[in-house]
CSV table of C-alpha atoms and ligand atoms in Angstrom, one decimal:
chain,number,residue,atom,x,y,z
A,8,MET,CA,22.5,-45.0,111.1
A,9,LEU,CA,19.1,-44.9,109.4
A,10,CYS,CA,18.2,-46.9,106.3
A,11,THR,CA,15.2,-48.6,104.9
A,12,LYS,CA,14.8,-52.3,105.9
A,13,GLU,CA,15.7,-53.2,102.4
A,14,TYR,CA,19.3,-52.0,102.8
A,15,ALA,CA,19.9,-53.1,106.4
A,16,ASP,CA,22.1,-56.0,105.3
A,17,ILE,CA,24.4,-53.7,103.3
A,18,GLU,CA,24.6,-51.2,106.1
A,19,ALA,CA,25.5,-54.0,108.5
A,20,LYS,CA,28.2,-55.3,106.2
A,21,VAL,CA,29.8,-51.9,105.8
A,22,MET,CA,29.7,-51.3,109.6
A,23,ASN,CA,31.3,-54.7,110.1
A,24,GLY,CA,34.0,-54.0,107.5
A,25,GLU,CA,32.8,-56.7,105.2
A,26,ARG,CA,33.4,-56.6,101.5
A,27,LEU,CA,30.4,-55.7,99.3
A,28,THR,CA,29.5,-58.0,96.4
A,29,ARG,CA,28.5,-57.2,92.8
A,30,GLU,CA,24.9,-57.7,93.8
A,31,ASP,CA,25.3,-55.2,96.6
A,32,GLY,CA,26.8,-52.7,94.2
A,33,LEU,CA,23.8,-53.1,91.8
A,34,ARG,CA,21.4,-52.7,94.6
A,35,LEU,CA,23.1,-49.5,95.8
A,36,PHE,CA,22.7,-48.0,92.3
A,37,ALA,CA,19.0,-48.7,92.6
A,38,CYS,CA,18.8,-47.0,96.0
A,39,HIS,CA,17.1,-43.6,96.1
A,40,ASP,CA,18.1,-42.7,99.6
A,41,ILE,CA,20.9,-40.4,98.6
A,42,ALA,CA,21.4,-39.0,102.2
A,43,TRP,CA,21.9,-42.6,103.5
A,44,LEU,CA,24.3,-43.5,100.8
A,45,GLY,CA,26.3,-40.3,101.5
A,46,ALA,CA,26.3,-41.0,105.2
A,47,LEU,CA,27.5,-44.5,104.8
A,48,ALA,CA,30.3,-43.5,102.4
A,49,ASP,CA,31.2,-40.7,104.7
A,50,TYR,CA,31.4,-43.2,107.6
A,51,VAL,CA,33.8,-45.4,105.6
A,52,ARG,CA,35.9,-42.3,104.6
A,53,ARG,CA,36.2,-41.2,108.2
A,54,GLU,CA,37.2,-44.7,109.5
A,55,LYS,CA,39.7,-45.3,106.7
A,56,CYS,CA,41.4,-41.9,106.4
A,57,GLY,CA,40.2,-39.4,108.9
A,58,ASP,CA,39.4,-35.8,108.2
A,59,ILE,CA,42.4,-34.8,106.0
A,60,VAL,CA,41.5,-33.7,102.5
A,61,TYR,CA,44.4,-33.8,100.0
A,62,TYR,CA,45.0,-31.3,97.3
A,63,ASN,CA,47.9,-30.4,95.0
A,64,VAL,CA,49.4,-27.1,94.1
A,65,ASN,CA,50.0,-28.2,90.5
A,66,CYS,CA,50.2,-27.3,86.9
A,67,HIS,CA,48.6,-29.3,84.1
A,68,VAL,CA,50.9,-29.6,81.0
A,69,ASN,CA,49.1,-31.0,77.9
A,70,LEU,CA,51.9,-31.2,75.4
A,71,THR,CA,49.7,-31.6,72.3
A,72,ASN,CA,46.0,-32.0,71.5
A,73,ILE,CA,46.8,-33.7,68.2
A,74,CYS,CA,45.7,-37.3,68.5
A,75,THR,CA,45.2,-40.3,66.3
A,76,SER,CA,42.6,-41.9,68.6
A,77,HIS,CA,39.4,-40.0,67.9
A,78,CYS,CA,37.6,-41.2,71.0
A,79,LYS,CA,33.9,-40.3,70.6
A,80,PHE,CA,33.7,-38.9,74.1
A,81,CYS,CA,36.7,-36.5,73.7
A,82,ALA,CA,36.5,-32.8,72.8
A,83,PHE,CA,40.3,-32.3,73.3
A,84,GLY,CA,41.9,-34.5,70.6
A,85,ARG,CA,42.0,-33.2,67.0
A,86,ASP,CA,43.7,-33.7,63.7
A,87,LYS,CA,46.9,-31.9,62.7
A,88,ASP,CA,45.1,-29.5,60.3
A,89,SER,CA,42.1,-28.9,62.6
A,90,LYS,CA,41.4,-25.5,64.1
A,91,GLY,CA,43.1,-25.1,67.4
A,92,ALA,CA,45.5,-28.0,67.0
A,93,TYR,CA,48.8,-27.4,68.8
A,94,ALA,CA,52.0,-29.3,69.6
A,95,MET,CA,54.4,-27.8,72.2
A,96,THR,CA,58.1,-27.7,71.8
A,97,LYS,CA,60.3,-28.4,74.7
A,98,ASP,CA,60.9,-24.7,75.2
A,99,LYS,CA,57.2,-24.0,75.1
A,100,ALA,CA,56.5,-26.6,77.8
A,101,ILE,CA,59.3,-25.1,79.9
A,102,ALA,CA,57.9,-21.6,79.5
A,103,LEU,CA,54.5,-22.7,80.6
A,104,VAL,CA,55.9,-24.2,83.8
A,105,ARG,CA,58.1,-21.2,84.4
A,106,ASP,CA,55.0,-19.1,84.3
A,107,ALA,CA,53.2,-21.4,86.8
A,108,MET,CA,56.3,-21.1,89.0
A,109,ARG,CA,55.2,-17.6,89.9
A,110,ASP,CA,53.2,-19.4,92.5
A,111,PRO,CA,55.8,-20.0,95.2
A,112,HIS,CA,53.9,-23.1,96.4
A,113,LEU,CA,53.8,-24.9,93.1
A,114,ALA,CA,54.8,-28.4,93.9
A,115,GLY,CA,54.3,-30.5,90.8
A,116,LEU,CA,53.2,-31.2,87.3
A,117,HIS,CA,50.5,-33.4,85.7
A,118,VAL,CA,51.5,-34.2,82.1
A,119,VAL,CA,48.9,-35.7,79.9
A,120,SER,CA,48.7,-35.3,76.1
A,121,GLY,CA,47.3,-36.6,72.8
A,122,LEU,CA,48.7,-39.5,70.8
A,123,HIS,CA,50.5,-37.4,68.2
A,124,PRO,CA,50.8,-39.2,64.8
A,125,ASP,CA,54.4,-38.0,64.1
A,126,TRP,CA,55.9,-37.9,67.6
A,127,SER,CA,58.3,-40.6,68.6
A,128,PHE,CA,58.4,-42.0,72.1
A,129,GLU,CA,61.7,-40.2,72.5
A,130,ASN,CA,60.0,-36.9,71.8
A,131,TYR,CA,57.7,-37.3,74.8
A,132,GLU,CA,60.5,-38.7,76.9
A,133,GLU,CA,62.9,-35.8,76.1
A,134,ILE,CA,60.3,-33.1,77.1
A,135,LEU,CA,59.6,-35.0,80.3
A,136,LYS,CA,63.4,-35.2,81.0
A,137,ALA,CA,63.8,-31.5,80.2
A,138,LEU,CA,61.0,-30.5,82.6
A,139,HIS,CA,62.6,-32.7,85.3
A,140,GLU,CA,66.0,-31.2,84.8
A,141,THR,CA,64.8,-27.6,84.6
A,142,PHE,CA,62.5,-27.9,87.6
A,143,PRO,CA,64.0,-30.6,89.8
A,144,SER,CA,62.0,-29.5,92.8
A,145,LEU,CA,58.6,-30.3,91.1
A,146,TYR,CA,57.2,-33.8,91.3
A,147,LEU,CA,56.2,-35.3,88.0
A,148,LYS,CA,53.0,-37.3,87.5
A,149,GLY,CA,52.2,-38.0,84.0
A,150,PHE,CA,51.0,-40.1,81.1
A,151,THR,CA,47.9,-42.3,81.3
A,152,GLY,CA,47.9,-46.1,80.7
A,153,VAL,CA,46.6,-45.2,77.2
A,154,GLU,CA,49.7,-43.1,76.4
A,155,ILE,CA,52.1,-45.7,77.8
A,156,VAL,CA,50.6,-48.4,75.6
A,157,HIS,CA,50.9,-46.0,72.6
A,158,PHE,CA,54.6,-45.4,73.5
A,159,ALA,CA,55.2,-49.1,73.6
A,160,LYS,CA,53.5,-49.6,70.2
A,161,ILE,CA,55.4,-46.8,68.4
A,162,SER,CA,58.8,-47.6,70.0
A,163,GLY,CA,58.7,-51.4,69.8
A,164,LEU,CA,59.6,-51.4,73.5
A,165,SER,CA,57.8,-53.5,76.1
A,166,ILE,CA,55.5,-51.6,78.6
A,167,LYS,CA,58.0,-52.4,81.3
A,168,ASP,CA,60.9,-50.8,79.3
A,169,VAL,CA,58.8,-47.7,78.5
A,170,LEU,CA,58.0,-47.3,82.2
A,171,LEU,CA,61.7,-47.8,83.2
A,172,ARG,CA,62.7,-45.1,80.7
A,173,LEU,CA,60.1,-42.7,81.9
A,174,GLN,CA,61.1,-43.4,85.5
A,175,ALA,CA,64.7,-42.6,84.6
A,176,ALA,CA,63.5,-39.4,82.9
A,177,GLY,CA,61.9,-38.3,86.2
A,178,LEU,CA,58.4,-39.7,86.2
A,179,GLN,CA,57.2,-40.4,89.8
A,180,ALA,CA,53.6,-41.5,89.3
A,181,ILE,CA,51.1,-42.3,86.5
A,182,ALA,CA,47.9,-40.4,85.8
A,183,GLY,CA,44.6,-42.1,86.3
A,184,GLY,CA,42.9,-41.3,83.0
A,185,GLY,CA,42.2,-43.6,80.0
A,186,ALA,CA,40.5,-46.3,82.0
A,187,GLU,CA,37.1,-45.0,80.9
A,188,ILE,CA,35.0,-48.1,81.4
A,189,LEU,CA,37.1,-51.2,81.4
A,190,SER,CA,34.8,-53.1,79.1
A,191,ASP,CA,35.6,-54.3,75.6
A,192,ARG,CA,32.0,-53.6,74.5
A,193,ILE,CA,32.3,-49.9,75.5
A,194,ARG,CA,35.8,-49.5,74.2
A,195,GLN,CA,34.9,-51.0,70.8
A,196,GLN,CA,32.1,-48.5,70.4
A,197,LEU,CA,33.7,-45.4,71.8
A,198,CYS,CA,37.5,-45.7,71.5
A,199,PRO,CA,38.5,-48.7,69.4
A,200,LYS,CA,41.9,-47.3,68.4
A,201,LYS,CA,43.4,-46.9,71.9
A,202,ALA,CA,44.5,-49.3,74.6
A,203,THR,CA,42.1,-52.1,75.4
A,204,ALA,CA,40.9,-52.7,79.0
A,205,ALA,CA,43.5,-55.5,79.3
A,206,GLU,CA,46.3,-53.3,78.1
A,207,TRP,CA,45.4,-50.4,80.5
A,208,LEU,CA,45.4,-52.9,83.4
A,209,GLU,CA,48.7,-54.3,82.3
A,210,VAL,CA,50.3,-50.9,82.5
A,211,ALA,CA,49.0,-50.4,86.0
A,212,ARG,CA,50.2,-53.9,87.0
A,213,THR,CA,53.6,-53.4,85.5
A,214,ALA,CA,54.0,-50.0,87.0
A,215,HIS,CA,53.1,-51.2,90.4
A,216,SER,CA,55.7,-54.1,90.1
A,217,LEU,CA,58.3,-51.4,89.4
A,218,GLY,CA,57.3,-49.4,92.4
A,219,ILE,CA,55.6,-46.7,90.4
A,220,LYS,CA,52.3,-45.8,91.9
A,221,SER,CA,49.4,-45.1,89.6
A,222,ASN,CA,45.8,-43.8,89.8
A,223,ALA,CA,42.5,-45.1,88.4
A,224,SER,CA,39.4,-43.5,87.1
A,225,MET,CA,35.9,-44.2,85.7
A,226,LEU,CA,34.3,-42.1,82.9
A,227,TYR,CA,30.6,-42.6,83.4
A,228,GLY,CA,27.3,-41.2,82.1
A,229,HIS,CA,27.6,-42.1,78.4
A,230,ILE,CA,26.5,-45.5,77.0
A,231,GLU,CA,27.5,-47.7,79.9
A,232,THR,CA,25.1,-49.7,81.9
A,233,VAL,CA,24.9,-49.8,85.7
A,234,GLU,CA,26.3,-53.3,85.5
A,235,GLU,CA,29.3,-52.1,83.6
A,236,ARG,CA,29.9,-49.3,86.2
A,237,VAL,CA,29.9,-51.9,89.0
A,238,ASP,CA,32.0,-54.4,87.0
A,239,HIS,CA,34.5,-51.6,86.3
A,240,LEU,CA,34.8,-50.9,90.1
A,241,LEU,CA,35.2,-54.6,90.8
A,242,THR,CA,38.0,-54.9,88.1
A,243,LEU,CA,39.9,-52.1,89.8
A,244,ARG,CA,39.3,-53.6,93.2
A,245,GLU,CA,40.7,-57.0,92.1
A,246,LEU,CA,43.9,-55.5,90.7
A,247,GLN,CA,44.3,-53.4,93.8
A,248,ASP,CA,44.0,-56.6,95.9
A,249,GLU,CA,46.8,-58.0,93.7
A,250,THR,CA,49.2,-55.0,93.7
A,251,GLY,CA,48.1,-52.3,96.2
A,252,GLY,CA,49.6,-49.8,93.7
A,253,PHE,CA,46.6,-47.5,93.1
A,254,GLN,CA,46.6,-44.3,95.1
A,255,THR,CA,43.3,-42.6,94.3
A,256,PHE,CA,40.2,-43.3,92.3
A,257,ILE,CA,38.6,-40.5,90.3
A,258,CYS,CA,35.0,-40.3,89.1
A,259,PHE,CA,34.8,-38.5,85.8
A,260,PRO,CA,31.2,-37.6,84.7
A,261,PHE,CA,31.1,-37.5,80.9
A,262,LEU,CA,30.9,-33.9,79.6
A,263,PRO,CA,29.1,-34.1,76.2
A,264,LYS,CA,29.7,-30.7,74.7
A,265,ASN,CA,31.8,-30.7,71.5
A,266,THR,CA,32.1,-34.4,71.4
A,267,GLU,CA,31.0,-36.8,68.7
A,268,LEU,CA,29.0,-38.7,71.2
A,269,GLY,CA,27.5,-35.6,72.9
A,270,GLU,CA,24.5,-35.0,70.7
A,271,ASN,CA,22.8,-38.1,72.0
A,272,ILE,CA,23.6,-37.9,75.7
A,273,THR,CA,22.2,-35.8,78.5
A,274,GLN,CA,24.9,-34.8,81.0
A,275,THR,CA,24.8,-36.6,84.4
A,276,SER,CA,22.8,-35.0,87.2
A,277,MET,CA,24.3,-34.0,90.5
A,278,TRP,CA,22.3,-36.8,92.0
A,279,ASP,CA,24.1,-39.4,89.8
A,280,ASP,CA,27.5,-37.8,90.5
A,281,LEU,CA,27.0,-37.9,94.2
A,282,ARG,CA,25.6,-41.5,94.4
A,283,THR,CA,28.4,-42.7,92.0
A,284,MET,CA,31.0,-41.1,94.3
A,285,ALA,CA,29.5,-42.7,97.4
A,286,ILE,CA,29.1,-46.1,95.8
A,287,SER,CA,32.7,-46.0,94.6
A,288,ARG,CA,33.9,-45.3,98.1
A,289,LEU,CA,31.8,-48.3,99.3
A,290,MET,CA,32.8,-50.7,96.6
A,291,LEU,CA,36.5,-49.8,96.5
A,292,ASP,CA,37.3,-50.9,100.0
A,293,ASN,CA,41.0,-51.3,99.3
A,294,PHE,CA,41.4,-47.7,97.9
A,295,ARG,CA,42.5,-45.2,100.5
A,296,ASN,CA,41.7,-42.2,98.5
A,297,ILE,CA,38.7,-41.1,96.4
A,298,LYS,CA,39.0,-37.9,94.4
A,299,ALA,CA,36.3,-35.3,93.8
A,300,TYR,CA,37.6,-33.7,90.6
A,301,TRP,CA,36.2,-30.2,90.7
A,302,VAL,CA,36.9,-29.5,87.1
A,303,MET,CA,34.3,-32.0,85.9
A,304,LEU,CA,32.0,-32.0,88.9
A,305,THR,CA,32.0,-28.2,89.4
A,306,VAL,CA,33.4,-26.6,92.6
A,307,PRO,CA,30.1,-26.7,94.6
A,308,VAL,CA,29.5,-30.4,93.7
A,309,ALA,CA,33.1,-31.3,94.5
A,310,GLN,CA,32.8,-29.7,97.9
A,311,LEU,CA,29.5,-31.5,98.6
A,312,ALA,CA,31.2,-34.8,97.4
A,313,LEU,CA,33.6,-34.4,100.4
A,314,GLY,CA,30.5,-35.6,102.4
A,315,PHE,CA,29.9,-38.5,100.0
A,316,GLY,CA,33.2,-40.4,100.5
A,317,ALA,CA,35.8,-38.2,98.9
A,318,ASN,CA,39.0,-37.2,100.7
A,319,ASP,CA,41.0,-35.7,97.7
A,320,ILE,CA,40.0,-32.6,95.7
A,321,ASP,CA,42.7,-32.6,93.1
A,322,GLY,CA,44.5,-29.3,92.7
A,323,THR,CA,45.0,-25.7,91.6
A,324,ILE,CA,45.8,-26.9,88.0
A,325,HIS,CA,47.0,-23.5,86.7
A,326,LYS,CA,45.1,-23.8,83.4
A,327,GLU,CA,42.9,-26.7,82.5
A,328,THR,CA,42.1,-27.2,78.8
A,329,ILE,CA,41.1,-30.8,78.1
A,330,LEU,CA,37.7,-30.6,79.8
A,331,HIS,CA,37.0,-27.0,79.0
A,332,ASP,CA,37.1,-28.0,75.4
A,333,ALA,CA,34.1,-30.3,76.4
A,334,GLY,CA,32.2,-27.4,78.0
A,335,ALA,CA,33.3,-27.6,81.6
A,336,THR,CA,31.8,-24.7,83.3
A,337,SER,CA,34.2,-24.7,86.3
A,338,PRO,CA,37.1,-22.2,86.3
A,339,THR,CA,40.3,-23.2,84.5
A,340,ALA,CA,42.3,-22.9,87.8
A,341,LEU,CA,41.5,-22.5,91.5
A,342,PRO,CA,43.6,-20.4,93.8
A,343,GLU,CA,45.0,-22.4,96.7
A,344,ASP,CA,43.1,-20.2,99.2
A,345,THR,CA,39.8,-21.1,97.6
A,346,ILE,CA,40.6,-24.8,97.8
A,347,VAL,CA,41.6,-24.4,101.5
A,348,HIS,CA,38.4,-22.5,102.1
A,349,ILE,CA,36.1,-25.1,100.6
A,350,ILE,CA,37.8,-27.9,102.5
A,351,ARG,CA,37.6,-26.0,105.8
A,352,GLU,CA,34.0,-25.0,105.2
A,353,ALA,CA,33.2,-28.7,104.9
A,354,GLY,CA,34.7,-29.2,108.4
A,355,ARG,CA,37.8,-31.0,107.1
A,356,ILE,CA,41.6,-30.4,107.3
A,357,PRO,CA,43.3,-29.3,104.1
A,358,ALA,CA,46.7,-30.8,103.3
A,359,ALA,CA,48.9,-29.9,100.3
A,360,SER,CA,50.5,-33.1,99.0
A,361,ASP,CA,52.8,-34.4,96.3
A,362,CYS,CA,51.8,-36.9,93.6
A,363,ASN,CA,52.3,-39.8,96.0
A,364,PHE,CA,50.1,-38.4,98.8
A,365,ASN,CA,53.0,-37.3,101.0
A,366,ILE,CA,51.9,-34.2,102.8
A,367,ILE,CA,54.0,-31.2,102.0
A,368,ARG,CA,52.2,-28.6,104.0
A,369,ASN,CA,49.4,-29.1,106.5
A,370,LYS,CA,47.3,-26.0,106.6
A,371,ASP,CA,46.2,-26.6,110.2
B,6,SF4,S1,40.7,-39.2,75.1
B,6,SF4,FE1,42.9,-39.1,74.8
B,6,SF4,S2,43.4,-40.7,73.4
B,6,SF4,FE2,41.2,-40.2,73.1
B,6,SF4,S3,41.0,-38.7,71.5
B,6,SF4,FE3,41.1,-37.6,73.5
B,6,SF4,S4,43.3,-37.1,73.7
B,6,SF4,FE4,43.2,-38.8,72.2
């Protein structure tokens, strides 16, 4: 492999399977050789998980966009009396999924919602249970660590008991959102009303102890420093060392449109998105899967990210709303054939999977 002399020690460490340090991570963020970074991350991806790229044939179900949290980076959450506010009934959620079931390959649901000021925990739980009972063949991934902390607070239950109840209602895996940047400084400034970094991590730790797999993410490109990006990755790596319960890591570039924060922030460049993907693969040496989330990255960048360490490209989605409220320019859904095509064009093997990375159909 080719690199400047300055980075030969990092390249040697990666080739020898040695863990990178915080200092290495900071140096990688200062590296301008994007082709080298990509090649190094692609090498690790190939060694760790081969050429399969996972995707889901799935449907996103966002039960409500009414939310008490008012996170400054969010364009989805709104007050009850705001234009476009909605809250689905159980029947409406079932009707949405029934419509998505017209796709004979639909395999699962991704259920993520706002923190509704009037809904009880039982309200969310009953809808989840109804979806599970009406569509027993569909896997159920849902609720971020932020939602689970909210459920514990409004119900008076412990995080463990909330998780056990959701598991009994059909939940099979936890969504990766809500981690943002796991820094009290950032959370105080951008989302002081929702789960703290410690609470988000506690949900993941508890879920893993119950055998429920979860996912992790990083929302970057707002007010965080490079040091905070690296520390976020190291925090996740540390918990993964402890539990092994994270399945995939998702890089979320901040989309500023229609957010309170947006006016002051320039959207990340493709350069930043690709280097962050590559560095995430290199730093998170105990994560098997790294996701290129096409909704935020755009489809062309997500495809390119498959050469920068990613081995997961999310799913068909059916109808994405959360990020399109923030000006995402990608489509709101992708046909399975398109996903398969972009994976194959990248020289990789598409595999439809469930929410726990079990392969349902291998397209080759
Ligand atoms: S990011 Fe989530 S918790 Fe925050 S305002 Fe948006 S919907 Fe609510």
